[in-house]
Structures are given as C-alpha cells and as structure tokens.
Short mmCIF file of C-alpha atoms in Angstrom, two decimals:
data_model
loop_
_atom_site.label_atom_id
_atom_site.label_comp_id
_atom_site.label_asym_id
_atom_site.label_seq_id
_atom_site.Cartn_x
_atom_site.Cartn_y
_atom_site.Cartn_z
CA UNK A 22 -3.67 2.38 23.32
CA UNK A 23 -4.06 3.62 26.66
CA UNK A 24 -7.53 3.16 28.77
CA UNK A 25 -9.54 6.25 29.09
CA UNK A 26 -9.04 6.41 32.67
CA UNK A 27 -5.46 6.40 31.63
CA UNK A 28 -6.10 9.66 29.41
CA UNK A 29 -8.13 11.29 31.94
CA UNK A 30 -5.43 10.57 34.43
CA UNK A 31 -2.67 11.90 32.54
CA UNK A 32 -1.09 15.58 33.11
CA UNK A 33 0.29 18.06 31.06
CA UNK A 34 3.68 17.40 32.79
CA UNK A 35 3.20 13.42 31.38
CA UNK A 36 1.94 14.46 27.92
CA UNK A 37 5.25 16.90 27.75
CA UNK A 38 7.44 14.17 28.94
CA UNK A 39 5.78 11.76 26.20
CA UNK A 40 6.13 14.35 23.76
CA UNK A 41 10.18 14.29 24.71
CA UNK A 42 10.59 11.10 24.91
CA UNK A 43 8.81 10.92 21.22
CA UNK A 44 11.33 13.20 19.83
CA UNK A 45 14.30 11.06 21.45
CA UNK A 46 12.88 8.08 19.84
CA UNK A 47 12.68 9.87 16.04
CA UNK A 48 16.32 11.31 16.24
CA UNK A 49 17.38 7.55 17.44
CA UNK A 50 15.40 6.34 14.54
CA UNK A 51 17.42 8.12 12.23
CA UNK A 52 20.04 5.64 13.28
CA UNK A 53 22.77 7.07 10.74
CA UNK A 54 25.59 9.47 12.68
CA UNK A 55 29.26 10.62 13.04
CA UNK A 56 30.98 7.85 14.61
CA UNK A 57 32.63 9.23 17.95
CA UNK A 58 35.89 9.78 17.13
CA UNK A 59 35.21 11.92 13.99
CA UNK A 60 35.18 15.68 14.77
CA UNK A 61 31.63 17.07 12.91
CA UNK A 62 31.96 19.72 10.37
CA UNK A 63 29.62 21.53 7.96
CA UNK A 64 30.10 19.33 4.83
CA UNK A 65 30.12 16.07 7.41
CA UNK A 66 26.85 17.28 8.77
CA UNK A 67 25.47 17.83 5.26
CA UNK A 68 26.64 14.27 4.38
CA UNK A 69 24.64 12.50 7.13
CA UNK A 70 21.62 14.48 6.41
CA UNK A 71 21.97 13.69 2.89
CA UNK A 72 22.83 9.80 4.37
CA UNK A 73 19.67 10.10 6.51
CA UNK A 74 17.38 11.04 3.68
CA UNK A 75 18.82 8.18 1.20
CA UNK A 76 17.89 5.42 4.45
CA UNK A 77 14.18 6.81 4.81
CA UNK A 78 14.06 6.19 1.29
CA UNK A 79 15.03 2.65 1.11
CA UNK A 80 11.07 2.46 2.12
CA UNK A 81 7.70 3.59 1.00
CA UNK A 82 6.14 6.37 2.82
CA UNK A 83 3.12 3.76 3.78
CA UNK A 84 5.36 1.30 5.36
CA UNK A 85 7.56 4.15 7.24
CA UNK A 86 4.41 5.57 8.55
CA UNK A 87 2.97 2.25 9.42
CA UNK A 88 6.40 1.26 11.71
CA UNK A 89 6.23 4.20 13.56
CA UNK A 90 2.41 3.99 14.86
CA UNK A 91 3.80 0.54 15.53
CA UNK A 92 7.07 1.59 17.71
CA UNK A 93 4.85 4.36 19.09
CA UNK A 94 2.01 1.87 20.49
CA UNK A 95 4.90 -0.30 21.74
CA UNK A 96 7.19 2.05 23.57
CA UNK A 97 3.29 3.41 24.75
CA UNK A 98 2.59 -0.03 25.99
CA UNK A 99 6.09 -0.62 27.55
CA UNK A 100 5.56 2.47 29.56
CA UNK A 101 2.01 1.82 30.89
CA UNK A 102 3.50 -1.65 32.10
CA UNK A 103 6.94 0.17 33.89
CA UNK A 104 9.11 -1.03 31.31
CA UNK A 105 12.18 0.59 28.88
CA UNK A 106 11.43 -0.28 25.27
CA UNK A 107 15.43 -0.59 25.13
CA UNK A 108 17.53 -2.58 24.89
CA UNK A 109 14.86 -5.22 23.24
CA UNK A 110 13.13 -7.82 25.51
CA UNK A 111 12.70 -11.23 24.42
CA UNK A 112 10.56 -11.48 26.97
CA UNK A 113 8.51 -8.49 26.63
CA UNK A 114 7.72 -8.72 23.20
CA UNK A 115 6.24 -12.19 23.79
CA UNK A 116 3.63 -10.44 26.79
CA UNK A 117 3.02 -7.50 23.89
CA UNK A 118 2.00 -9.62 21.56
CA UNK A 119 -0.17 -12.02 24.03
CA UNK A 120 -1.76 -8.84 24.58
CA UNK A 121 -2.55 -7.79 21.47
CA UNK A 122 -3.97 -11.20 20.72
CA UNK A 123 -6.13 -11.52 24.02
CA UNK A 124 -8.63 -9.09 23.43
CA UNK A 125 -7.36 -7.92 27.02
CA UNK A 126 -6.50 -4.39 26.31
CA UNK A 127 -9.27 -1.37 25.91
CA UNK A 128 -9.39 -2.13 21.83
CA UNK A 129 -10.63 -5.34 20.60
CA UNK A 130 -8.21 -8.33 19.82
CA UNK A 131 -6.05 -8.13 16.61
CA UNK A 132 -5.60 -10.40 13.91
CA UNK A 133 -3.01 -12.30 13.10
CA UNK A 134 -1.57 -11.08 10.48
CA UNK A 135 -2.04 -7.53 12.00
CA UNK A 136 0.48 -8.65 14.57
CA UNK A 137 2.88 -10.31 12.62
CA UNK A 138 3.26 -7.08 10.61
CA UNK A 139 3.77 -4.87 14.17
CA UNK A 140 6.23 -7.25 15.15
CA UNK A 141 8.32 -6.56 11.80
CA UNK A 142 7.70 -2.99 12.55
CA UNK A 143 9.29 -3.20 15.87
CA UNK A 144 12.00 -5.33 14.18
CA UNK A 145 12.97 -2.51 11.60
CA UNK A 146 12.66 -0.03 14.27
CA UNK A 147 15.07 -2.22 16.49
CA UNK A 148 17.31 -2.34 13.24
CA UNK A 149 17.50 1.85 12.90
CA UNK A 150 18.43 1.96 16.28
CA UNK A 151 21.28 -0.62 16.47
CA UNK A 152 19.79 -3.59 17.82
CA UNK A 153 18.78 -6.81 16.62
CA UNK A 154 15.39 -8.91 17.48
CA UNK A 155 15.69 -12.25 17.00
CA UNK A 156 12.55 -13.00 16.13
CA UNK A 157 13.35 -17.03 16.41
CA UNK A 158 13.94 -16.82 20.42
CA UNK A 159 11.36 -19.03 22.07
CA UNK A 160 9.53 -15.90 24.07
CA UNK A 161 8.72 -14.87 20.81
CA UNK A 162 8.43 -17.42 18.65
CA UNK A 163 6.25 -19.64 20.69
CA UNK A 164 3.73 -16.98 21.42
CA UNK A 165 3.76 -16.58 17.70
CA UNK A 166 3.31 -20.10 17.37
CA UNK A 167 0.37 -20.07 19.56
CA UNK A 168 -1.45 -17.27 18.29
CA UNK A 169 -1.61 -18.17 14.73
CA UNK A 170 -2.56 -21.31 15.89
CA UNK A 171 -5.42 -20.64 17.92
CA UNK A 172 -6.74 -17.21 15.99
CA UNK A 173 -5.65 -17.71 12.60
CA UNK A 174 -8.15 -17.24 9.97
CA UNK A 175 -7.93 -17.89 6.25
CA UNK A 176 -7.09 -14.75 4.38
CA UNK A 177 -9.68 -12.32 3.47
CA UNK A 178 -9.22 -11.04 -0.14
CA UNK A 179 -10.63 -8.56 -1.77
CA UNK A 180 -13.16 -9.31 -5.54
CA UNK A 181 -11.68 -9.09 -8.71
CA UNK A 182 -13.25 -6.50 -10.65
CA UNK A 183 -13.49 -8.88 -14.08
CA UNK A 184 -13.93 -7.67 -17.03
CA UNK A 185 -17.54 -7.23 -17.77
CA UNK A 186 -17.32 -5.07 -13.82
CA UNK A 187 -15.00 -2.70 -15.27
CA UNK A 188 -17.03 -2.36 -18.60
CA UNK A 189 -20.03 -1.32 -16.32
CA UNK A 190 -17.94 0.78 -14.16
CA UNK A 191 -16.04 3.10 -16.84
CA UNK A 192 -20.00 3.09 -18.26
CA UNK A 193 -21.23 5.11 -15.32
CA UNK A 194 -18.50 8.06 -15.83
CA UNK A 195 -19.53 11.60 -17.56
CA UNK A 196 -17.51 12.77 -20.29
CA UNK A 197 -16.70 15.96 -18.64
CA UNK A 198 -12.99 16.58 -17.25
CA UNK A 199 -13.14 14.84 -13.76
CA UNK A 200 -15.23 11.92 -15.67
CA UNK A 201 -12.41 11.56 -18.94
CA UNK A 202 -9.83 11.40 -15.71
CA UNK A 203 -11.50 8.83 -13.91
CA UNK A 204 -12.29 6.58 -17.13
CA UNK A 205 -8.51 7.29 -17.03
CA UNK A 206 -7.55 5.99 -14.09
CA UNK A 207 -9.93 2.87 -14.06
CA UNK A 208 -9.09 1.09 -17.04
CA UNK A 209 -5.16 2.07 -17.17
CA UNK A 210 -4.73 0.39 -13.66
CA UNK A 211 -6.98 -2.19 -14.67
CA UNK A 212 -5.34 -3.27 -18.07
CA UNK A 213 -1.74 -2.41 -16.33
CA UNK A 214 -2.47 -4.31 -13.17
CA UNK A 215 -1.18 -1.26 -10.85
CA UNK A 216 -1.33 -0.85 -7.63
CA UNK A 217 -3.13 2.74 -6.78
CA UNK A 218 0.21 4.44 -5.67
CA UNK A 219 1.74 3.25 -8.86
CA UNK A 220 -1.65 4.67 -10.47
CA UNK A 221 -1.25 8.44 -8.89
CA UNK A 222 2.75 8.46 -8.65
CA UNK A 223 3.20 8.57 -12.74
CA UNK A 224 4.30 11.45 -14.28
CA UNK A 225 3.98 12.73 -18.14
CA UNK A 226 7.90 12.57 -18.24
CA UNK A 227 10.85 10.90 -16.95
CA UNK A 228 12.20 13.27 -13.51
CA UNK A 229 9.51 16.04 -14.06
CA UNK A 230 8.80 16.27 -10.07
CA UNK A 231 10.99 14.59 -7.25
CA UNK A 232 8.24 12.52 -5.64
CA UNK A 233 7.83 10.88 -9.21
CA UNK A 234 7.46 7.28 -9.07
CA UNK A 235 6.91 6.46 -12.69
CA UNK A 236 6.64 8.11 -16.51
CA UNK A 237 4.67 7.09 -19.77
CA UNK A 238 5.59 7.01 -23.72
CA UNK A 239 3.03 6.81 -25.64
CA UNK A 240 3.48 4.10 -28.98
CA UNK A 241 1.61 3.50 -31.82
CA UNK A 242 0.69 -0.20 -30.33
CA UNK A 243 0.10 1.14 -26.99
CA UNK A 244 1.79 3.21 -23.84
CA UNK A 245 4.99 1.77 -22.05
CA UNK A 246 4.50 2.88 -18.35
CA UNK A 247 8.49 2.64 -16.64
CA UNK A 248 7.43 2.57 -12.54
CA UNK A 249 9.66 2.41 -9.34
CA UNK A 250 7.42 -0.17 -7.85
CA UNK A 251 7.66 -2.54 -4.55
CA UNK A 252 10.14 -4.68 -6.50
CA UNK A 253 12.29 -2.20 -8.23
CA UNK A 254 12.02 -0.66 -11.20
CA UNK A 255 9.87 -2.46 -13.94
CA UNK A 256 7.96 -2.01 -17.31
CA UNK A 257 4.19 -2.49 -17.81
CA UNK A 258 3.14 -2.38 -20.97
CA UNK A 259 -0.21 -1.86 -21.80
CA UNK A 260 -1.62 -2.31 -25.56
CA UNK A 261 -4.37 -0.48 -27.18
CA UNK A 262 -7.65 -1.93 -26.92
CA UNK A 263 -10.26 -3.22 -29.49
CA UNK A 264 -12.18 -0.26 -29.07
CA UNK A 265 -12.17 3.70 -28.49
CA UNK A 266 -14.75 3.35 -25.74
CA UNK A 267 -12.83 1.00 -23.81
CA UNK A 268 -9.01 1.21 -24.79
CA UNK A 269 -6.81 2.24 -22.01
CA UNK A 270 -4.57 3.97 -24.16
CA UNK A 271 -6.68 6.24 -25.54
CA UNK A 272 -8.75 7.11 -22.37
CA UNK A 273 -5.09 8.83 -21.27
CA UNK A 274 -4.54 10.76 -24.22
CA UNK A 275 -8.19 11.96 -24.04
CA UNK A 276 -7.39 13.02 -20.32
CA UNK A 277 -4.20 14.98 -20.88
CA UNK A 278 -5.30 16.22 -24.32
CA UNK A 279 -8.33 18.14 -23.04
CA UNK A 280 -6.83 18.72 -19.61
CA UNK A 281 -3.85 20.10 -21.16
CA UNK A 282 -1.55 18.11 -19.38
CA UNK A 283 2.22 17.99 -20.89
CA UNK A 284 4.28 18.19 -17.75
CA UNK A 285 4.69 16.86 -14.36
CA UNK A 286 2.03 14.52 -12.45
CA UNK A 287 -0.56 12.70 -14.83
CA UNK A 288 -3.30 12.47 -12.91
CA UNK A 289 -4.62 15.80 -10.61
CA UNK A 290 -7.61 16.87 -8.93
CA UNK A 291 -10.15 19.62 -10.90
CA UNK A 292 -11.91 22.65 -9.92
CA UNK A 293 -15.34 22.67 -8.43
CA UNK A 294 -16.90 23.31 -11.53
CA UNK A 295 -15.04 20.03 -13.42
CA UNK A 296 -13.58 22.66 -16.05
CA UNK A 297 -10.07 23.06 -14.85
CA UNK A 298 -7.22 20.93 -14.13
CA UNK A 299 -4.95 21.55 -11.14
CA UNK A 300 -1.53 21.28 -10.31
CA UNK A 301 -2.11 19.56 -7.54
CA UNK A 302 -1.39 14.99 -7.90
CA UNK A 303 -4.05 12.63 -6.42
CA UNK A 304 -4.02 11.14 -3.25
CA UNK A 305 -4.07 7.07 -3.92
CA UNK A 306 -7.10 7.02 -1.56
CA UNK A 307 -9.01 8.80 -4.57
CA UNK A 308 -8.64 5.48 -6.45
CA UNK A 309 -10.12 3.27 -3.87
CA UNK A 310 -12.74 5.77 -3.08
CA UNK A 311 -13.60 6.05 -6.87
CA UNK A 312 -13.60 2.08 -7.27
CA UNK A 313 -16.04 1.65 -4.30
CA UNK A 314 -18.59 4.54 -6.12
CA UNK A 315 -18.24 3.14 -9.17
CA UNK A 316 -18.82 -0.32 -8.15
CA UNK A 317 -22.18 0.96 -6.54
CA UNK A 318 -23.32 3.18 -9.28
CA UNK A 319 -22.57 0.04 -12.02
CA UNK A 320 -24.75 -2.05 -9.54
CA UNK A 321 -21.83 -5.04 -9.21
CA UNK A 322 -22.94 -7.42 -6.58
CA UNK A 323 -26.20 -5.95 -5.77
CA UNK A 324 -27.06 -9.30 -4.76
CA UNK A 325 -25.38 -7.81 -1.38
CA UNK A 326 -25.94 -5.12 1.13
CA UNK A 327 -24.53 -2.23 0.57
CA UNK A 328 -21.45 -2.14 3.34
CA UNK A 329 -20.83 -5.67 2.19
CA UNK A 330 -20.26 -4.29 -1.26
CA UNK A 331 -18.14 -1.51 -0.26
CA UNK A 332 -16.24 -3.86 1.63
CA UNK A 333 -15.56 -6.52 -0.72
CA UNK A 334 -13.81 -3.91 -3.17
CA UNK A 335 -10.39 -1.82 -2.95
CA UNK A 336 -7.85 -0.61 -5.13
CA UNK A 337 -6.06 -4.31 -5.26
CA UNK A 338 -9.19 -5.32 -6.88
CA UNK A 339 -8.17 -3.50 -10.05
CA UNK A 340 -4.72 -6.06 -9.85
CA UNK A 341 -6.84 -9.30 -8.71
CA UNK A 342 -9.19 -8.76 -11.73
CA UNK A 343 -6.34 -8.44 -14.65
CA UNK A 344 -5.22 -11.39 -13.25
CA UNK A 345 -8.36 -13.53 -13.06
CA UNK A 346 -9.61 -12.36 -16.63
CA UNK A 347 -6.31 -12.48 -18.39
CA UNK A 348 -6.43 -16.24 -20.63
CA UNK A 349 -3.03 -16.01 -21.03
CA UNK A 350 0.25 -17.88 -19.88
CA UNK A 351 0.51 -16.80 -16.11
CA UNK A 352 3.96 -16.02 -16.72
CA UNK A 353 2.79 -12.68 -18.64
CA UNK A 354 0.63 -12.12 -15.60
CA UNK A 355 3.63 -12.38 -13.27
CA UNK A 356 5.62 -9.98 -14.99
CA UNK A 357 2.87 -7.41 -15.80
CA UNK A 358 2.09 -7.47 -11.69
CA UNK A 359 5.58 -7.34 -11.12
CA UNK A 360 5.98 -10.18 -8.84
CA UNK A 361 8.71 -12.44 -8.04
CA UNK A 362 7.30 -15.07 -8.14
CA UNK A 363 4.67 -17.45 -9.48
CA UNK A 364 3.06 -18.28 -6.05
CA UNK A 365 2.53 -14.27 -5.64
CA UNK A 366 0.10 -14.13 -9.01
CA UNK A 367 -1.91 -17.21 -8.23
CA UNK A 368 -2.87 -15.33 -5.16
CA UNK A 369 -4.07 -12.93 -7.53
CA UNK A 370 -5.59 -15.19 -9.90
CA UNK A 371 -8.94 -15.69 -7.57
CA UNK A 372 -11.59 -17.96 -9.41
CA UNK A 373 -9.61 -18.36 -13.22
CA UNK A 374 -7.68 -21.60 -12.57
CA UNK A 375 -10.35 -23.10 -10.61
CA UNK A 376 -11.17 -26.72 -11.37
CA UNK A 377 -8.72 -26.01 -14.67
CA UNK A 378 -7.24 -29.26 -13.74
CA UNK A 379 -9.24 -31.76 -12.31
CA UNK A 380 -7.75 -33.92 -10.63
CA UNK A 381 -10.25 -36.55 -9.30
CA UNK A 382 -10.66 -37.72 -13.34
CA UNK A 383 -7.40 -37.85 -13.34
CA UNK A 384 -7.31 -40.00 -10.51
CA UNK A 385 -9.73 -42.48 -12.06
CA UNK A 386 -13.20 -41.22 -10.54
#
C-alpha cells in the first residue's frame, strides 16, 4: 500500500488515471474475447459474455476476490516503483516479494505463506491475461527460497472444538427462532465437518436459487447433504444422533419446521424481535462470529485471556474437531471432509493420533 505521504501527495487527476487504469486491468482480466479475425455480432457477443461468466465461475467468490486485492497491490506497487506490471518480470516479482518480506514498506512484514498465496494470485491473474509466470525462474524462486527459509514459521492452526466444546456450546443457545437456527448450524457443520460457506450455501431443494451450493433429503437414519464443495461435488452424510437434545438431524427439522422454511436457502437471518424468518441467506461470517460467542458464553478455554480465546477459534474449528473426536477409520474422516487425500485429514486430526503409536517401545526403549 502506498505511504501516507504518497496519499496526501496524490491528485484527483492521479486517482482518475488509477481509476482507468483499474478498469483496463478488469476488462483484460476477463481474458476470454473474439479472436481478431471474427467479425462480432449479437449472438457472438452474448456467447462470450455467457463464456466470461462460466470462467469467473471456475472459482469461488473468496479466492476471485482475494486475486484481485492481490493484482491490485501489485500493479499499485509496480507503479510507485516506475514500472509496467506487463508483460511479467522475472525480475520484478523477485524485488515485490523481497519487499513484502522485509518489513520495508509502510505495513508490517508478511508471512510466508501470505506471500506464497499473492504470488499464485498474480500467477492466475497473469494466466487471464495471456501470460505465463514461471514461477521456477531463479529471480523468483530463489527469493522464495530465501524467505521461507529465513521467516518461516510452523503453521498456526486453529482448536478443535471436541465434542464435550460443542455440547457446552449448543447448551448456551435459547430455544427461540434465532437460538433453534443457531443450534442448527453448530452441530450440522460440526457432525458434517463443513466448511462455513458449505454451512450457509445449502438450500431446502436441489436448484431452488442460482447461488445454491448444496441441498438436503431428509432419511429416516439421518439427512444426506449433496454440496458443490472445493473438490467438486460430494455427499456428506450425517446420521441421527443418540439424543433429541443433541442430534444434528433433528435440530434442522426443528429450524425449518417452526421457521416455516420449505423453499430456497436453509439457513436466513430473523427479525429484530427473533419471531420471523427472512428471505434473506446468511453471510458465512455469521458462523465464525457465532462460534467465537458461543465459545465465550460455554466458557471453553477460560484458562486464557479473552482475545486469545477468540483467536484460537474459527469456523475450520467446527472441521478440525469432527476430525479429532471421530474414533473411527480415518478413511471415513477423509471422505466426510472431502479431501483428496489422507495427508489433508491428518492436518485436521490435531491431538487424536498423538502418541497412538509409540514408537520408542517399539524401538526397544
């Protein structure tokens, strides 16, 4: 980001020229045109657009959002140092991403795995506009090299919420509407192992609202969630539990039987008073914010500060803690995440195979 002297410094003739040069860069971005020597027409021009909305597509709305702050800081950066952000620079990128290691610029130093994700932003944003980073050239790759080597830290990951957590959690909910939606929420992405998005995206019904990302049947044995996930499309299914109090299943039915809920997104917001549901889906920041509350109000970790405890929690705890409490053959666990592989869910898997195998008897000691 520029300095604040920068900003003060700036005109309205710059900003307009930024503001242009913005624009240039999102109708590049769209990367998908008539080639030259094909006369447009109405139905042509219809196809691209229709072309142009299947490419945004072939990513989430997070990531998309996420590469373009990331070409926007770069082509920022390029222009503060008097260089073109095309054709790609070897060269350049390696100096961009000293700099965002350094600590040099206004903003504090990022870390490491901050960077490598802005450098596969730039390299999908190269991509849309016909040009290839080779992200194994030596400017790059060396700097790379260096950084993780002298910054890297081991990953931070977020608590499991375990069983006996999410016991204590759904415990602190009301049984009016917003409080049977919330019980809802907590304990179907906790015995499902769903991401938040994957949480807010379902719908009651298979194509009840474009933006769907998911539907439910309900079973006798339990609810059969079909989602358009990270991976593809996959199956979760999530049995009914030993009790009323705490099954999964039957927390959703109570939701959409007394929010009268038989068409299009499953989970909404309420009115003011808590009486009335609304047409309106949840944001997926509504699941991490109601995690982190919960979390408090249960009194999980109060061993801790309280920012320490907010902090330790997020809506991937809901997917670490299936996978921790589950005592059953990790392959289940893999395919309930949806991952592709093994490696994936033992990431997941935070304290239960600790010490399973012990190695040092086994060894003789």
């Amino acid at each position: 980001m520029p300095s604040e002297t920068e900003k003060s410094t700036s005109t309205p003739s710059d900003d307009l020229d930024e503001a242009r040069i913005d624009e240039r860069d999102q109708e590049e971005s769209d990367g998908i045109i008539l080639p030259s020597h094909v006369a447009g027409s109405g139905t042509l021009d219809r196809l691209v657009d229709t072309a142009r909305d299947y490419a945004r597509a072939a990513a989430s709305d997070n990531t998309l959002k996420a590469y373009a702050k990331d070409w926007g800081h770069f082509t920022r950066w390029c222009r503060i140092k008097g260089a073109e952000p095309l054709p790609p620079s070897p060269e350049m990128i390696g100096l961009y991403l000293a700099d965002l290691a350094s600590g040099s610029r206004p903003s504090s130093a990022l870390s490491v795995a901050t960077i490598d994700r802005r450098l596969s932003g730039l390299a999908w944003n190269y991509a849309q506009r016909g040009f290839s980073l080779d992200r194994k050239n030596r400017h790059i790759a060396t700097v790379l090299a260096g950084i993780k080597r002298k910054h890297a830290r081991p990953p931070v990951q977020k608590a499991p919420i375990l069983a006996e957590d999410i016991l204590a959690m759904v415990a602190t909910l009301p049984f009016d509407l917003r409080g049977l939606r919330d019980r809802a929420i907590l304990l179907l992405g906790y015995a499902g192992g769903l991401r938040r998005s994957e949480i807010v995206s379902l719908d009651v019904h298979k194509d009840d609202t474009p933006e769907s990302g998911g539907w439910i049947e309900i079973f006798e044995n339990g609810a059969l969630l079909t989602l358009n996930a990270k991976t593809g499309w996959r199956e979760v299914e999530i049995g009914r539990g030993s009790k009323d109090q705490t099954c999964p299943v039957h927390a959703l039915q109570q939701w959409l039987h007394f929010a009268k809920i038989d068409f299009g997104p499953v989970f909404v917001g309420t009115s003011r008073d808590g009486k009335r549901a609304l047409d309106k889906r949840l944001n997926d920041k509504h699941v991490a914010r109601l995690i982190k509350r919960t979390v408090l109000d249960a009194g999980i970790r109060s061993d801790l500060p309280e920012k320490e405890r907010l902090d330790l929690f997020s809506g991937h705890s809901l997917r670490a803690g299936l996978a921790s409490s589950a005592e059953v053959d990790e392959r289940y666990v893999q395919k309930q995440l949806g991952h592709a592989s093994a490696e994936m869910t033992r990431r997941y898997q935070r304290r239960r195979d600790r010490f399973r195998v012990n190695l040092t008897q086994a060894a003789g000691l």
